[in-house]
Amino acid sequence: MKIASVSVRRLVMPKTDPKWRFALGARPENVGCVIEAVSEDGTVGYGYAGEIPHLGYSAAVVEEVVRHLAEQA
């Protein structure tokens, strides 16, 4: 089964508790990209890749990496 198309959309999901934090900080939302892959036979799959800003992976970087990988598929 071959991938026919891939779309990437930025997504911001507010947290139920915007003050929730972990050891490296707190953010009031989760930011990332929803990935939709469609195969040649019409099968659709979805995925999510979140940004990791404290490691230098903003949503823009994640989106670019996913688009690059989709070109290789």
Short mmCIF file of C-alpha atoms in Angstrom, two decimals:
data_model
loop_
_atom_site.label_atom_id
_atom_site.label_comp_id
_atom_site.label_asym_id
_atom_site.label_seq_id
_atom_site.Cartn_x
_atom_site.Cartn_y
_atom_site.Cartn_z
CA MET A 1 0.00 0.00 0.00
CA LYS A 2 1.49 3.34 -1.07
CA ILE A 3 0.77 6.76 0.39
CA ALA A 4 -0.98 8.99 -2.16
CA SER A 5 -1.11 12.21 -0.14
CA VAL A 6 -0.21 13.69 3.23
CA SER A 7 -1.61 16.84 4.80
CA VAL A 8 -0.30 18.59 7.88
CA ARG A 9 -2.36 21.02 9.96
CA ARG A 10 -1.24 23.05 12.95
CA LEU A 11 -3.30 22.42 16.06
CA VAL A 12 -3.52 24.27 19.38
CA MET A 13 -5.33 22.43 22.16
CA PRO A 14 -6.03 24.39 25.36
CA LYS A 15 -5.32 22.45 28.55
CA THR A 16 -8.14 21.81 31.00
CA ASP A 17 -5.81 23.13 33.70
CA PRO A 18 -3.68 25.88 32.07
CA LYS A 19 -1.44 26.01 35.16
CA TRP A 20 -0.43 22.34 34.94
CA ARG A 21 3.33 22.06 34.70
CA PHE A 22 6.18 19.61 34.52
CA ALA A 23 9.82 19.95 35.48
CA LEU A 24 10.76 22.06 32.44
CA GLY A 25 7.91 24.54 32.53
CA ALA A 26 4.26 25.24 31.94
CA ARG A 27 2.19 26.24 28.95
CA PRO A 28 -1.57 26.84 28.83
CA GLU A 29 -1.93 24.76 25.67
CA ASN A 30 -0.48 21.88 23.67
CA VAL A 31 0.75 22.87 20.22
CA GLY A 32 1.55 20.51 17.39
CA CYS A 33 0.48 19.13 14.04
CA VAL A 34 -2.21 16.70 12.98
CA ILE A 35 -1.08 14.52 10.10
CA GLU A 36 -3.48 12.90 7.65
CA ALA A 37 -2.13 10.25 5.28
CA VAL A 38 -4.24 8.83 2.45
CA SER A 39 -3.19 5.65 0.64
CA GLU A 40 -3.76 4.86 -3.01
CA ASP A 41 -6.78 2.73 -2.11
CA GLY A 42 -8.38 5.56 -0.07
CA THR A 43 -7.46 4.31 3.39
CA VAL A 44 -6.99 7.29 5.72
CA GLY A 45 -4.73 7.39 8.78
CA TYR A 46 -4.20 10.16 11.32
CA GLY A 47 -1.32 11.02 13.61
CA TYR A 48 -0.16 13.80 15.89
CA ALA A 49 3.28 15.26 16.47
CA GLY A 50 3.67 17.78 19.28
CA GLU A 51 6.21 20.54 19.50
CA ILE A 52 9.00 20.32 22.08
CA PRO A 53 10.09 23.95 22.48
CA HIS A 54 12.62 23.31 25.26
CA LEU A 55 14.54 21.08 22.80
CA GLY A 56 14.21 23.56 19.93
CA TYR A 57 11.38 21.79 18.10
CA SER A 58 8.68 24.38 17.55
CA ALA A 59 5.46 23.48 15.74
CA ALA A 60 6.95 25.08 12.60
CA VAL A 61 9.97 22.74 12.79
CA VAL A 62 7.76 19.71 13.43
CA GLU A 63 5.55 20.68 10.48
CA GLU A 64 8.56 21.04 8.18
CA VAL A 65 10.02 17.69 9.25
CA VAL A 66 6.70 15.92 8.68
CA ARG A 67 6.36 17.50 5.22
CA HIS A 68 9.92 16.46 4.37
CA LEU A 69 9.30 12.87 5.50
CA ALA A 70 6.05 12.77 3.52
CA GLU A 71 7.98 13.65 0.36
CA GLN A 72 10.19 10.60 0.98
CA ALA A 73 7.20 8.21 1.27
#
